[in-house]
Every structure is written in structure tokens, then in C-alpha cells.
Short mmCIF file of C-alpha atoms in Angstrom, two decimals:
data_model
loop_
_atom_site.label_atom_id
_atom_site.label_comp_id
_atom_site.label_asym_id
_atom_site.label_seq_id
_atom_site.Cartn_x
_atom_site.Cartn_y
_atom_site.Cartn_z
CA MET A 1 -22.39 2.15 10.13
CA PRO A 2 -22.04 3.71 6.65
CA LYS A 3 -21.96 1.46 3.66
CA VAL A 4 -18.53 0.89 2.15
CA LYS A 5 -17.96 3.00 -0.94
CA ARG A 6 -17.55 0.89 -4.03
CA SER A 7 -15.94 2.01 -7.27
CA ARG A 8 -17.93 4.20 -9.59
CA LYS A 9 -17.38 1.79 -12.46
CA PRO A 10 -20.61 -0.07 -13.28
CA PRO A 11 -20.57 -3.78 -12.49
CA PRO A 12 -20.08 -6.23 -15.37
CA ASP A 13 -22.77 -8.39 -16.94
CA GLY A 14 -24.09 -11.09 -14.65
CA TRP A 15 -23.85 -8.94 -11.52
CA GLU A 16 -27.63 -8.86 -11.14
CA LEU A 17 -27.62 -12.66 -10.72
CA ILE A 18 -25.25 -12.72 -7.73
CA GLU A 19 -26.08 -9.35 -6.18
CA PRO A 20 -29.04 -10.54 -4.02
CA THR A 21 -26.95 -13.27 -2.39
CA LEU A 22 -24.02 -10.94 -1.77
CA ASP A 23 -26.36 -8.28 -0.36
CA GLU A 24 -27.88 -10.84 1.99
CA LEU A 25 -24.44 -11.96 3.18
CA ASP A 26 -23.41 -8.32 3.55
CA GLN A 27 -26.46 -7.65 5.71
CA LYS A 28 -25.64 -10.69 7.90
CA MET A 29 -22.06 -9.43 8.20
CA ARG A 30 -23.26 -6.04 9.42
CA GLU A 31 -25.50 -7.75 11.98
CA ALA A 32 -22.58 -9.89 13.17
CA GLU A 33 -20.38 -6.81 13.48
CA THR A 34 -22.94 -4.95 15.60
CA ASP A 35 -23.87 -7.92 17.81
CA PRO A 36 -23.24 -7.24 21.49
CA HIS A 37 -20.07 -8.89 22.72
CA GLU A 38 -20.64 -8.67 26.46
CA GLY A 39 -20.06 -11.99 28.18
CA LYS A 40 -18.11 -13.44 25.27
CA ARG A 41 -14.42 -14.14 25.07
CA LYS A 42 -12.45 -11.88 22.75
CA VAL A 43 -12.21 -14.48 20.00
CA GLU A 44 -15.85 -15.56 20.32
CA ALA A 45 -17.02 -12.17 19.10
CA LEU A 46 -15.16 -12.76 15.81
CA TRP A 47 -16.48 -16.25 15.07
CA PRO A 48 -19.63 -15.20 13.16
CA ILE A 49 -17.57 -12.75 11.13
CA PHE A 50 -15.09 -15.47 10.12
CA ARG A 51 -17.95 -17.77 9.11
CA LEU A 52 -19.61 -15.16 6.93
CA HIS A 53 -16.29 -14.14 5.39
CA HIS A 54 -15.66 -17.78 4.45
CA GLN A 55 -19.17 -18.24 3.12
CA ARG A 56 -18.98 -15.15 0.91
CA SER A 57 -15.55 -16.06 -0.50
CA ARG A 58 -16.59 -19.70 -1.07
CA TYR A 59 -19.70 -18.53 -2.91
CA ILE A 60 -17.64 -16.51 -5.40
CA TYR A 61 -15.04 -19.29 -5.69
CA ASP A 62 -17.67 -21.95 -6.43
CA LEU A 63 -19.40 -19.77 -9.00
CA PHE A 64 -16.20 -19.15 -10.93
CA TYR A 65 -14.09 -22.29 -10.53
CA LYS A 66 -16.58 -25.08 -9.85
CA ARG A 67 -19.78 -24.12 -11.68
CA LYS A 68 -18.24 -21.70 -14.20
CA ALA A 69 -21.37 -19.56 -13.83
CA ILE A 70 -19.69 -16.13 -13.83
CA SER A 71 -17.21 -14.49 -16.17
CA ARG A 72 -13.59 -13.67 -15.39
CA GLU A 73 -14.50 -9.99 -15.55
CA LEU A 74 -17.20 -10.40 -12.89
CA TYR A 75 -14.91 -12.55 -10.74
CA ASP A 76 -12.17 -9.89 -10.89
CA TYR A 77 -14.74 -7.21 -10.08
CA CYS A 78 -15.85 -9.14 -6.96
CA ILE A 79 -12.23 -9.54 -5.83
CA LYS A 80 -11.44 -5.87 -6.47
CA GLU A 81 -14.54 -4.66 -4.63
CA GLY A 82 -13.79 -6.83 -1.60
CA TYR A 83 -16.64 -9.31 -1.88
CA ALA A 84 -14.20 -12.24 -1.75
CA ASP A 85 -10.80 -12.82 -0.14
CA LYS A 86 -8.17 -13.10 -2.86
CA ASN A 87 -5.60 -14.79 -0.60
CA LEU A 88 -8.03 -17.40 0.74
CA ILE A 89 -9.17 -18.28 -2.78
CA ALA A 90 -5.53 -18.59 -3.86
CA LYS A 91 -5.01 -21.16 -1.09
CA TRP A 92 -8.15 -23.10 -2.07
CA LYS A 93 -6.69 -23.56 -5.56
CA LYS A 94 -3.60 -25.30 -4.15
CA GLN A 95 -3.58 -29.02 -3.52
CA GLY A 96 -4.11 -29.85 0.14
CA TYR A 97 -5.76 -26.54 0.97
CA GLU A 98 -9.16 -27.17 -0.63
CA ASN A 99 -10.97 -27.35 2.72
CA LEU A 100 -9.21 -24.45 4.40
CA CYS A 101 -11.74 -22.47 6.42
CA CYS A 102 -9.66 -19.34 7.01
CA LEU A 103 -6.09 -18.13 6.74
CA ARG A 104 -5.72 -18.28 10.52
CA CYS A 105 -5.83 -22.08 10.29
CA ILE A 106 -2.39 -22.17 8.71
CA GLN A 107 -0.80 -19.59 10.98
CA THR A 108 0.93 -21.62 13.66
CA ARG A 109 1.77 -18.56 15.73
CA ASP A 110 -1.88 -18.26 16.82
CA THR A 111 -2.01 -21.65 18.55
CA ASN A 112 -0.72 -22.77 21.90
CA PHE A 113 1.48 -25.58 20.61
CA GLY A 114 2.46 -24.23 17.19
CA THR A 115 0.12 -26.58 15.31
CA ASN A 116 -2.41 -26.19 12.51
CA CYS A 117 -6.19 -26.41 12.60
CA ILE A 118 -8.04 -29.72 12.25
CA CYS A 119 -9.16 -28.72 8.75
CA ARG A 120 -5.51 -29.09 7.68
CA VAL A 121 -5.30 -32.76 8.73
CA PRO A 122 -6.00 -35.18 5.85
CA LYS A 123 -9.10 -37.30 6.42
CA SER A 124 -7.05 -40.48 6.03
CA LYS A 125 -4.86 -39.43 8.99
CA LEU A 126 -7.77 -38.88 11.36
CA GLU A 127 -8.27 -41.96 13.50
CA VAL A 128 -11.17 -41.20 15.79
CA VAL A 129 -14.27 -39.17 15.09
CA ARG A 130 -14.59 -36.84 18.03
CA LEU A 131 -16.13 -33.45 18.63
CA THR A 132 -13.68 -30.61 18.60
CA LYS A 133 -14.16 -26.90 18.96
CA PHE A 134 -11.69 -24.89 16.98
CA TYR A 135 -10.71 -21.99 19.16
CA GLN A 136 -10.65 -19.36 16.44
CA THR A 137 -13.59 -20.22 14.21
CA SER A 138 -15.86 -21.76 16.86
CA LEU A 139 -17.44 -24.56 14.93
CA VAL A 140 -18.21 -27.58 17.08
CA LYS A 141 -17.93 -30.45 14.64
CA PRO A 142 -16.80 -33.99 14.17
CA ALA A 143 -13.09 -33.93 13.47
CA LEU A 144 -13.65 -35.36 10.00
CA TYR A 145 -15.26 -32.14 8.81
CA GLN A 146 -13.73 -28.82 8.06
CA CYS A 147 -13.96 -25.86 10.39
CA VAL A 148 -16.41 -23.46 8.83
CA SER A 149 -17.65 -25.13 5.67
CA TYR A 150 -21.37 -25.15 4.93
CA ARG A 151 -21.53 -28.18 2.66
#
């Protein structure tokens, strides 16, 4: 698969600090995309891709908003070049959506009963810790944890 063409504009200062991590995540994404999908359900083939997409976007988000380790110019460059999901990061900035694993978690049309994902339920509302497997992002987890997070 050919590498995605990026803009010809040189990256801003600080790019060399985050480039190895983004290249590693990009390589894992390519491996996940080319993994054989025989014997898997249709949605199971997408689970590793959703996890890596979340991980890459969360990495950029944490660097800019939490640690303040990168400049606005570098953050905008990463968004423009497609290294992070602009819409997912916009949701993370809103109250109540901080632990959102993917945008599919808030789309009720994708579920059988028109409900949200377990990552949308406040921890105070969860009564019993039980193992759940979210159908679209695959993580088997205690219900008190978010779907795809790698904390």
C-alpha cells in the first residue's frame, strides 16, 4: 500500500520529537489494515484500527492540552495532515465526553436498542463491575473503564 502523500510544506519545530511515535503508530495501523480477516466477523476486522486511531489521536491531544509539550502550530499541522481526528478531539474537550473512545460510541443508530456505549455512562451510575465486550471496539473490560483507553 503506498504511503499517503503529505503536504509539501515542511513540518514545524518540534516535529522531530513526536515523529518516531507517530511513525510507529502508522506502521501498526498499516499492519492492522493488512491483517487477514478470514474467520472474523465484519466488525471484528475493524477493532484494531479503531484502537490505533484512538491511541494516535489521544497522543496528540495529551501532548497539546494536558502536557502542553507541543506548539499550536505543530498541533494544527498534525490535525491538517490527518495524524489526529479533529472531531474526536473536539468531543474530548467537552464536559462528559473526556473518556470517549470513538465517535461510534455516541451514535445510537449503530446499536440494537438505540443506546450509547458503556464509556458514556458516568462512573457514579455504574452499580456492578462486570465484564462487557463493546461490540464495535472489542475491548473486553470491567464496565468501570472506558472502551479503548490505554491508561
